[in-house]
XYZ file of C-alpha atoms in Angstrom:
478
model
C 12.248 -10.196 15.027
C 14.091 -7.185 13.658
C 15.347 -6.292 10.208
C 18.782 -7.837 9.721
C 21.901 -6.006 8.607
C 23.874 -8.116 6.119
C 27.438 -7.916 4.857
C 28.060 -8.097 1.082
C 29.837 -11.449 1.459
C 26.693 -12.897 3.051
C 24.492 -12.215 0.040
C 26.985 -12.714 -2.801
C 25.956 -15.656 -4.953
C 22.683 -16.185 -3.084
C 19.064 -15.516 -3.996
C 19.291 -12.415 -1.801
C 22.180 -11.192 -3.917
C 19.911 -10.992 -6.952
C 17.526 -8.672 -5.094
C 20.335 -6.348 -3.971
C 22.278 -6.404 -7.239
C 20.262 -3.587 -8.898
C 21.186 -1.340 -5.978
C 24.860 -2.237 -6.236
C 24.745 -1.602 -9.982
C 23.114 1.771 -9.367
C 25.838 2.682 -6.853
C 28.531 1.851 -9.402
C 26.733 3.869 -12.079
C 26.536 6.944 -9.824
C 30.264 7.517 -10.242
C 29.831 8.284 -13.938
C 26.373 9.857 -13.884
C 26.250 12.952 -16.157
C 24.406 14.977 -13.510
C 27.276 16.664 -11.619
C 25.415 16.484 -8.304
C 25.247 12.695 -8.230
C 28.824 11.289 -8.417
C 29.699 13.152 -5.195
C 26.368 12.599 -3.439
C 27.796 9.985 -1.052
C 31.044 10.235 0.914
C 33.616 7.467 0.257
C 34.496 7.426 3.961
C 31.215 6.487 5.671
C 29.307 3.188 5.595
C 26.317 2.919 3.279
C 23.127 1.017 4.043
C 20.943 -0.384 1.280
C 17.352 -1.494 1.873
C 14.706 -2.652 -0.571
C 10.941 -2.991 -0.241
C 8.447 -4.323 -2.799
C 5.194 -3.136 -4.259
C 2.203 -5.419 -3.876
C -0.688 -6.969 -5.781
C -3.941 -6.722 -3.844
C -5.545 -10.126 -4.454
C -8.528 -9.731 -2.097
C -9.508 -7.270 0.620
C -8.476 -3.899 -0.775
C -10.208 -0.901 0.770
C -11.779 -3.108 3.451
C -8.438 -2.806 5.288
C -9.439 0.463 6.971
C -12.579 -1.280 8.253
C -10.622 -4.094 9.920
C -11.057 -6.847 7.320
C -8.699 -9.637 6.404
C -6.761 -9.016 3.196
C -4.712 -11.256 0.901
C -1.674 -9.524 -0.591
C 1.151 -10.692 -2.861
C 4.512 -8.872 -2.711
C 5.795 -8.148 -6.228
C 9.269 -8.379 -7.700
C 9.167 -4.613 -8.418
C 10.898 -2.863 -5.536
C 12.155 0.466 -4.261
C 15.820 0.679 -3.276
C 17.028 3.272 -0.776
C 20.644 3.981 0.101
C 21.302 5.770 3.425
C 24.488 7.331 4.792
C 25.311 9.528 7.773
C 26.863 12.910 6.994
C 28.670 15.456 9.140
C 26.302 18.330 8.307
C 23.087 18.269 10.341
C 20.942 18.104 7.227
C 18.683 15.691 5.397
C 19.689 15.536 1.722
C 17.685 13.499 -0.784
C 18.090 12.400 -4.390
C 15.676 10.384 -6.513
C 15.409 9.545 -10.187
C 11.947 10.429 -11.508
C 10.827 10.771 -15.083
C 14.298 10.051 -16.426
C 16.065 12.791 -14.447
C 17.412 13.341 -10.964
C 15.541 15.442 -8.436
C 17.167 16.591 -5.222
C 15.927 18.111 -1.994
C 17.602 19.296 1.193
C 16.501 20.571 4.581
C 18.246 21.401 7.855
C 17.422 19.038 10.714
C 16.937 21.732 13.354
C 13.478 22.851 12.104
C 12.414 19.178 11.992
C 13.565 18.207 15.475
C 13.298 21.357 17.549
C 12.032 24.171 15.354
C 8.941 25.291 13.496
C 8.453 21.990 11.622
C 8.806 19.741 14.660
C 5.076 19.019 14.888
C 3.773 16.601 12.231
C 0.896 18.889 11.311
C 3.281 21.772 10.669
C 5.523 19.601 8.493
C 2.537 18.238 6.584
C 1.160 21.738 5.989
C 4.600 22.952 4.880
C 4.821 20.241 2.212
C 1.194 20.842 1.185
C 2.254 24.287 -0.056
C 5.038 22.704 -2.149
C 3.337 20.278 -4.563
C 6.439 19.942 -6.736
C 8.369 18.629 -3.746
C 5.637 16.383 -2.370
C 7.735 13.289 -3.148
C 10.186 14.429 -0.466
C 7.481 14.407 2.238
C 7.593 10.596 2.363
C 11.329 10.608 3.026
C 11.569 13.627 5.301
C 8.660 12.243 7.332
C 10.516 8.948 7.747
C 13.709 10.721 8.828
C 11.847 12.912 11.311
C 10.036 9.896 12.762
C 13.280 7.977 13.228
C 15.086 10.957 14.755
C 12.296 11.410 17.292
C 12.832 7.808 18.402
C 16.500 8.371 19.266
C 18.798 10.916 20.951
C 19.113 14.464 19.554
C 20.911 14.314 16.206
C 24.568 15.275 16.078
C 24.898 14.451 12.381
C 22.733 14.394 9.290
C 21.707 11.829 6.724
C 21.699 11.374 2.962
C 19.178 9.203 1.094
C 19.190 8.152 -2.546
C 16.170 6.412 -4.071
C 15.923 4.148 -7.100
C 12.611 2.411 -7.782
C 11.116 -0.057 -10.247
C 7.667 0.186 -8.598
C 5.634 2.335 -11.008
C 3.776 5.289 -9.508
C 0.024 5.630 -9.870
C -0.558 1.990 -10.877
C -2.251 0.883 -7.657
C 0.630 -1.403 -6.624
C 1.643 0.520 -3.464
C 4.584 2.576 -4.711
C 4.256 4.946 -1.737
C 4.372 2.096 0.793
C 7.438 0.598 -0.901
C 9.165 3.988 -0.694
C 8.280 4.469 2.975
C 9.260 0.951 4.043
C 12.563 0.926 2.144
C 13.447 4.370 3.471
C 12.575 3.613 7.082
C 14.426 0.300 6.947
C 17.575 2.015 5.639
C 17.351 5.015 7.981
C 16.738 2.832 11.044
C 19.813 0.736 10.201
C 21.877 3.849 9.566
C 20.884 5.327 12.950
C 21.196 2.052 14.850
C 17.473 1.786 15.656
C 15.703 -1.541 16.119
C 12.128 -2.048 14.908
C 10.013 -5.134 14.500
C 8.452 -5.554 11.057
C 5.040 -4.639 12.451
C 6.431 -1.517 14.121
C 8.150 -0.606 10.867
C 4.915 -0.878 8.889
C 2.909 1.011 11.517
C 5.411 3.886 11.581
C 5.346 4.094 7.783
C 1.542 4.226 7.767
C 1.758 7.011 10.359
C 4.045 9.018 8.070
C 1.660 8.654 5.140
C -1.363 9.562 7.265
C 0.106 12.516 9.168
C 2.953 13.939 7.075
C 1.959 13.108 3.502
C -1.713 13.624 4.361
C -3.074 10.448 2.742
C -5.463 8.549 5.090
C -4.482 5.031 3.972
C -5.017 1.682 5.692
C -2.200 -0.576 6.894
C -2.178 -3.383 4.298
C 0.321 -1.844 1.838
C 2.994 -1.128 4.434
C 2.527 -4.508 6.131
C 2.832 -6.365 2.831
C 5.939 -4.441 1.811
C 7.558 -5.037 5.191
C 6.356 -8.547 6.085
C 5.475 -10.260 2.802
C 7.238 -13.417 1.634
C 8.150 -14.274 -1.937
C 5.479 -16.362 -3.722
C 3.212 -16.308 -0.676
C -0.058 -14.488 -0.058
C 0.139 -12.436 3.124
C -3.019 -13.057 5.170
C -3.405 -9.949 7.276
C -6.174 -8.971 9.675
C -6.224 -5.189 9.796
C -7.209 -4.830 13.473
C -4.914 -2.940 13.389
C -2.329 -5.202 11.708
C -1.970 -8.879 12.630
C -0.248 -11.315 10.279
C -2.314 -14.511 10.338
C -0.235 -16.451 7.860
C 1.627 -16.555 4.562
C -0.351 -18.807 2.250
C 1.157 -20.935 -0.470
C -0.287 -20.454 -3.931
C -1.357 -23.942 -5.039
C 0.910 -25.532 -7.618
C -0.198 -24.839 -11.158
C -2.015 -21.578 -10.305
C -0.865 -17.978 -10.422
C -1.905 -14.405 -9.741
C -1.199 -11.717 -12.334
C -1.635 -7.949 -12.392
C -2.568 -5.864 -15.442
C -2.233 -2.085 -15.254
C -5.173 -0.171 -16.751
C -3.073 2.877 -17.563
C -5.501 5.012 -15.543
C -3.611 6.697 -12.761
C -4.600 5.719 -9.243
C -4.125 7.998 -6.236
C -4.983 6.842 -2.710
C -5.304 10.479 -1.673
C -7.804 11.156 -4.456
C -11.404 12.266 -3.991
C -13.108 8.968 -4.849
C -11.134 6.872 -2.383
C -11.415 9.544 0.296
C -15.175 9.897 -0.213
C -15.820 6.163 0.090
C -13.514 5.803 3.086
C -15.264 8.657 4.880
C -18.684 7.243 4.016
C -17.735 3.890 5.562
C -16.760 5.544 8.846
C -19.970 7.561 8.728
C -21.873 4.288 8.364
C -20.088 2.791 11.353
C -20.932 5.858 13.444
C -24.617 5.629 12.476
C -24.762 1.872 13.179
C -23.127 2.379 16.570
C -25.854 4.890 17.400
C -28.590 2.500 16.257
C -27.071 -0.210 18.466
C -26.999 2.115 21.479
C -23.223 2.118 21.856
C -21.624 4.876 23.903
C -18.595 5.498 21.690
C -15.649 5.206 21.853
C -16.533 2.047 23.804
C -17.560 -0.744 21.422
C -17.694 -4.227 22.975
C -19.696 -5.559 19.997
C -17.480 -4.844 16.967
C -14.396 -3.203 18.569
C -14.643 -0.275 16.170
C -14.442 -2.281 12.920
C -17.225 -2.679 10.371
C -15.685 -5.963 9.218
C -16.716 -7.551 12.525
C -20.399 -7.285 11.595
C -21.704 -10.352 9.823
C -23.487 -9.796 6.499
C -26.662 -11.305 8.002
C -26.657 -8.961 11.002
C -26.008 -5.989 8.759
C -28.824 -6.854 6.336
C -31.407 -7.627 9.020
C -30.657 -4.902 11.553
C -28.986 -1.939 9.898
C -28.765 -1.820 6.114
C -32.117 -0.230 5.423
C -31.716 2.255 8.287
C -28.677 3.755 6.599
C -29.177 6.561 4.080
C -28.102 5.728 0.554
C -26.567 9.204 0.314
C -25.891 11.788 3.010
C -24.527 15.319 2.971
C -21.510 15.907 5.170
C -23.157 18.927 6.794
C -26.195 16.859 7.826
C -23.981 14.141 9.278
C -21.871 16.592 11.282
C -24.994 18.265 12.650
C -26.423 14.946 13.874
C -23.293 13.033 14.906
C -20.517 15.587 15.416
C -17.722 13.623 13.764
C -16.049 10.262 13.226
C -14.116 7.865 15.413
C -11.197 7.692 12.968
C -8.709 10.513 13.671
C -7.305 10.813 10.125
C -10.613 10.740 8.238
C -12.501 14.028 7.925
C -16.065 14.777 6.830
C -16.407 17.621 4.337
C -19.641 19.555 4.965
C -20.185 20.304 1.269
C -19.694 16.744 -0.015
C -22.324 14.056 -0.532
C -21.357 10.557 0.634
C -22.556 7.079 -0.535
C -23.066 5.841 3.023
C -25.037 2.630 2.517
C -22.859 1.008 -0.154
C -19.585 2.205 1.353
C -20.666 0.585 4.627
C -21.862 -2.621 2.999
C -18.656 -3.132 0.999
C -16.189 -4.003 3.804
C -18.754 -6.226 5.522
C -19.301 -8.199 2.332
C -15.609 -8.141 1.466
C -14.641 -9.673 4.802
C -16.965 -12.587 4.082
C -15.503 -12.941 0.577
C -11.909 -12.921 1.849
C -12.694 -15.553 4.490
C -14.317 -17.785 1.881
C -11.488 -17.188 -0.603
C -8.902 -18.208 2.007
C -10.810 -21.385 2.828
C -11.236 -22.381 -0.822
C -7.613 -21.646 -1.711
C -6.473 -24.128 0.920
C -8.769 -26.810 -0.500
C -7.985 -26.105 -4.142
C -5.164 -28.691 -4.587
C -7.594 -31.533 -3.792
C -10.654 -29.948 -5.395
C -9.718 -28.193 -8.681
C -13.341 -27.344 -9.436
C -13.175 -24.746 -6.635
C -11.139 -22.479 -8.930
C -14.364 -21.282 -10.525
C -15.804 -20.196 -7.166
C -12.560 -18.399 -6.298
C -12.932 -16.473 -9.538
C -16.550 -15.607 -8.808
C -15.511 -14.134 -5.450
C -13.088 -11.849 -7.281
C -15.762 -10.774 -9.748
C -18.131 -10.052 -6.835
C -15.479 -7.919 -5.154
C -15.011 -5.973 -8.390
C -18.740 -5.329 -8.719
C -18.935 -4.100 -5.129
C -16.136 -1.605 -5.815
C -18.162 -0.347 -8.768
C -21.287 0.143 -6.661
C -19.183 2.266 -4.290
C -18.199 4.493 -7.210
C -14.604 3.225 -7.312
C -14.652 1.608 -10.729
C -13.241 2.933 -13.986
C -13.809 2.248 -17.662
C -10.323 0.788 -18.018
C -10.443 -1.643 -15.112
C -13.981 -2.690 -16.063
C -12.815 -3.470 -19.590
C -9.881 -5.556 -18.361
C -12.199 -7.580 -16.133
C -14.533 -8.085 -19.102
C -11.649 -9.363 -21.220
C -10.604 -11.824 -18.512
C -14.194 -13.070 -18.235
C -14.373 -13.473 -22.019
C -11.235 -15.630 -21.984
C -12.608 -17.588 -19.038
C -11.685 -21.002 -17.649
C -11.327 -22.499 -21.142
C -8.228 -20.357 -21.562
C -7.064 -20.786 -17.979
C -8.430 -17.592 -16.356
C -10.962 -17.785 -13.532
C -11.482 -14.307 -12.101
C -10.360 -10.696 -11.893
C -10.952 -7.583 -9.804
C -9.878 -4.002 -9.386
C -7.297 -3.556 -6.626
C -6.325 -1.264 -3.792
C -8.026 2.115 -3.693
C -9.818 1.648 -7.018
C -10.693 4.375 -9.550
C -8.094 3.049 -11.966
C -4.828 1.327 -11.245
C -4.264 -2.405 -11.594
C -6.544 -5.417 -12.025
C -5.626 -8.683 -10.250
C -6.193 -11.872 -12.252
C -6.361 -15.484 -11.043
C -5.636 -18.363 -13.384
C -3.420 -21.218 -14.449
C 0.325 -20.601 -14.268
C 0.431 -21.528 -17.934
C -1.992 -18.756 -18.870
C 0.703 -16.044 -18.873
C 0.465 -15.809 -22.648
C -3.284 -15.254 -22.448
C -2.748 -12.442 -19.930
C -0.234 -10.832 -22.286
C -2.747 -11.082 -25.130
C -5.425 -9.393 -23.022
C -3.004 -6.588 -22.121
C -2.120 -6.148 -25.813
C -5.769 -6.093 -26.891
C -6.636 -3.576 -24.179
C -3.710 -1.364 -25.234
C -4.861 -1.502 -28.865
C -8.437 -0.574 -27.899
C -7.600 2.242 -25.508
C -4.192 3.530 -26.562
C -2.967 2.986 -22.990
C 0.072 0.874 -22.193
C -1.051 -2.125 -20.106
C 1.897 -3.297 -18.035
C 1.737 -6.866 -16.694
C 2.983 -7.788 -13.219
C 3.689 -11.509 -13.196
C 6.400 -12.165 -10.615
C 6.574 -12.097 -6.823
C 9.449 -10.950 -4.641
C 10.464 -10.869 -0.968
C 9.409 -8.289 1.581
C 11.821 -5.909 3.295
C 12.229 -8.109 6.355
C 13.020 -11.171 4.264
C 15.981 -9.428 2.591
C 17.111 -7.147 5.429
C 19.691 -4.371 5.009
C 22.949 -4.572 3.077
C 25.830 -2.680 4.712
C 28.653 -1.546 2.451
C 31.761 -0.050 4.004
């Protein structure tokens, strides 16, 4: 299956039309934009390609994705729109609206395809010295990756971005940007990618160009998710195992804590590294000659909680200095995760988390399927979310804001239609996922308002789902 290119007449008056309409409205508004650079950004003579990709609500799984666990993800109605157009000049020109104003960026293609920035490391290091232009790394990385997949470029490309996925909220704004951009660029260049290939390439860009060692779940959800379905993904490395219906009468909500989340931040990176350190130590205890691993195939999530507790847990250090680890073990098996010699890592809990989370996700999936016939299971589903939240906290990935939101959900409880809540994604702030009755939307709004009054932080609520990039495809406008 590949991402479809659609004509405007095909989507007019359909459900798909509603998802593309904001992009068409933005295109019309460009002609009268007060910024003089924008009305002439696109040529009236070349076809335009519009792609959209959603953010996501991490229901269960979260940071266990990089350890090979199953995850359950809901694509949101908030999406990033990217317009793409070929241009005669062999350049990549970008425009995006951020903070209420337009930002632009341009670069010649020659350094990207045959010059000093051709190697991903060189391009990543180049952007690392330009923090104010870091947003462009996501897009330039996508363009470079697509150009490397085709013949040498004889023309350039223009990209314009418009997004309703808020940054720093833990709802995968970076993945939505990457997936929308790569979908539009691939269509513009005539490339064919499967949804899985699309997501994998976008993860590669974030890992190697942007320099954020993320897992695959965000890109897969943005590319492959279905509206009002939970994507069941096994991250080994990325296999879609189903799109689960949310039982009638129930709903998942997101509440933003107002505390900025950053997947490239120190807390996430420390816990991720500690988990790979734990895997390396366990492999040594089991006598494995890495990289061969016939027992767990390189993924912590393939250890059962019982095996971990009985054989390995108490042999792992609670904390370990990076220098000591490097002296004893040399390094990690994951190529994008690095051990810092002068950092101390929470090895035992970071290793235990994905093993326990895999068991929680498996149980959650089973109970969700039985919920329509056994409504009393809603309470156990909620307890699994609370347990996931507590495990995040033991890893050091909690925050005062997300903890308070979970407390408020627990206070409301089943009597008011709310069963459970947990921190999402990379943790250390961001959004809390909430499970409850569909009719409890008003209660969720009240919790967000109370939290905002207590903390002075705006608590945005995410309460609608939307389609993934593959479900909507690409709109071509001539």
